[in-house]
């Protein structure tokens, strides 16, 4: 479902609706399914969605409702406390894809900085820490 969202030309209300529906399914799937292949697929789909949002030609600010949903997506990344390094890397890559979008919202930027800082503090794997560092560096300075 995440891959089917096409933000091109969508108004903030339509985008909010699409993101909210996909988020509900994502949260339920992450909480009910401990299969790391499923988690990896979700984080890959989130990464793809965030990249699509970043390529959208309209650079207008997101509505508060869209920002709120994107911040909830940031919180889904926290569910990546998997024992497998590859799953945590996928979550960090999704955060890195979301980072450029934070130029369109100070609230999103703040949520990402907090999540990345917290994840990095708790992370023991150097490769995951490196992806988190890249994600932090991708957040535009305001």
Coordinates of C-alpha atoms in Angstrom, one line a residue:
X1 CA 0.0 0.0 0.0
X2 CA 2.9 2.4 0.8
X3 CA 4.3 1.9 -2.7
X4 CA 0.9 2.8 -4.3
X5 CA 0.8 6.3 -2.9
X6 CA 1.6 8.9 -5.6
X7 CA 2.1 12.3 -4.0
X8 CA 2.4 14.0 -7.4
X9 CA -0.2 16.7 -7.6
X10 CA -2.1 15.6 -4.5
X11 CA -3.5 18.3 -2.4
X12 CA -2.5 18.3 1.3
X13 CA -5.9 16.8 2.3
X14 CA -5.6 13.9 -0.2
X15 CA -2.0 13.3 0.8
X16 CA -3.0 13.3 4.4
X17 CA -5.8 10.7 3.8
X18 CA -3.5 8.4 1.7
X19 CA -0.7 8.6 4.3
X20 CA -3.0 8.0 7.2
X21 CA -4.6 4.9 5.7
X22 CA -1.2 3.5 4.9
X23 CA 0.1 4.4 8.3
X24 CA -2.7 2.5 10.1
X25 CA -1.9 -0.6 8.1
X26 CA 1.8 -0.2 8.6
X27 CA 1.5 0.2 12.4
X28 CA -0.8 -2.8 12.6
X29 CA 1.5 -5.0 10.5
X30 CA 4.6 -4.0 12.4
X31 CA 3.0 -4.7 15.8
X32 CA 1.3 -8.0 14.8
X33 CA 4.0 -9.5 12.6
X34 CA 7.5 -10.1 14.1
X35 CA 8.8 -11.4 10.8
X36 CA 11.9 -9.4 10.0
X37 CA 11.3 -9.9 6.2
X38 CA 8.0 -8.1 6.6
X39 CA 9.6 -5.3 8.7
X40 CA 12.4 -4.9 6.1
X41 CA 9.8 -4.7 3.3
X42 CA 7.9 -2.0 5.2
X43 CA 11.0 0.1 5.9
X44 CA 11.9 -0.2 2.2
X45 CA 8.4 0.9 1.2
X46 CA 8.6 3.9 3.6
X47 CA 12.0 4.8 2.1
X48 CA 10.5 4.7 -1.4
X49 CA 7.5 6.8 -0.3
X50 CA 9.6 9.4 1.3
X51 CA 11.8 9.6 -1.8
X52 CA 8.7 10.1 -3.9
X53 CA 7.5 12.9 -1.6
X54 CA 10.9 14.5 -1.9
X55 CA 10.8 14.4 -5.7
X56 CA 7.4 16.1 -5.8
X57 CA 7.8 19.3 -7.7
X58 CA 5.7 21.3 -5.3
X59 CA 7.9 22.5 -2.5
X60 CA 5.0 24.1 -0.6
X61 CA 4.9 23.5 3.1
X62 CA 3.0 20.5 4.3
X63 CA -0.2 21.0 6.2
X64 CA -0.1 20.4 9.9
X65 CA -2.1 17.2 9.4
X66 CA 0.4 15.8 6.9
X67 CA 3.3 16.8 9.2
X68 CA 1.5 15.0 12.1
X69 CA 1.2 11.8 10.0
X70 CA 4.9 12.0 8.9
X71 CA 5.9 12.3 12.5
X72 CA 3.9 9.2 13.3
X73 CA 5.9 7.5 10.5
X74 CA 9.1 8.6 12.3
X75 CA 7.7 6.8 15.4
X76 CA 7.2 3.6 13.4
X77 CA 11.0 3.6 12.8
X78 CA 11.4 3.1 16.6
X79 CA 9.8 -0.3 16.2
X80 CA 13.1 -1.5 14.6
X81 CA 14.6 -2.6 17.8
X82 CA 15.2 -5.9 16.0
X83 CA 18.2 -8.1 16.9
X84 CA 19.1 -8.2 13.2
X85 CA 21.4 -5.4 12.1
X86 CA 19.9 -5.4 8.5
X87 CA 16.4 -4.5 9.8
X88 CA 17.8 -1.6 11.9
X89 CA 19.7 -0.4 8.8
X90 CA 16.5 -0.4 6.8
X91 CA 14.8 1.7 9.4
X92 CA 17.7 4.2 9.4
X93 CA 17.7 4.3 5.6
X94 CA 14.0 5.2 5.8
X95 CA 14.9 8.1 8.2
X96 CA 17.6 9.3 5.8
X97 CA 15.0 9.4 3.0
X98 CA 12.6 11.4 5.2
X99 CA 15.3 13.9 6.2
X100 CA 15.2 16.2 3.2
X101 CA 11.5 16.6 3.7
X102 CA 12.1 18.2 7.1
X103 CA 12.9 21.4 5.3
X104 CA 9.2 21.8 4.8
X105 CA 8.4 21.5 8.5
X106 CA 10.2 22.5 11.7
X107 CA 8.2 20.0 13.7
X108 CA 9.2 17.2 11.4
X109 CA 12.8 18.3 11.5
X110 CA 12.7 18.3 15.3
X111 CA 11.1 14.9 15.5
X112 CA 13.7 13.4 13.2
X113 CA 16.6 14.9 15.1
X114 CA 15.3 13.5 18.4
X115 CA 14.7 10.1 16.8
X116 CA 18.1 9.9 15.1
X117 CA 19.9 11.1 18.3
X118 CA 18.1 8.5 20.4
X119 CA 18.6 5.7 18.0
X120 CA 22.3 6.5 17.6
X121 CA 22.8 6.5 21.4
X122 CA 21.2 3.1 21.7
X123 CA 22.8 1.6 18.6
X124 CA 25.7 -0.8 19.0
X125 CA 26.4 -1.5 15.3
X126 CA 28.9 0.7 13.5
X127 CA 27.2 0.3 10.1
X128 CA 23.8 1.3 11.6
X129 CA 25.4 4.3 13.3
X130 CA 26.9 5.3 10.0
X131 CA 23.5 5.3 8.3
X132 CA 22.1 7.3 11.2
X133 CA 25.0 9.8 10.8
X134 CA 24.1 10.1 7.1
X135 CA 20.4 10.6 8.0
X136 CA 21.4 13.4 10.4
X137 CA 23.6 15.1 7.9
X138 CA 20.7 15.0 5.3
X139 CA 18.5 17.1 7.6
X140 CA 18.7 20.6 6.1
X141 CA 20.0 23.3 8.4
X142 CA 17.4 26.1 8.9

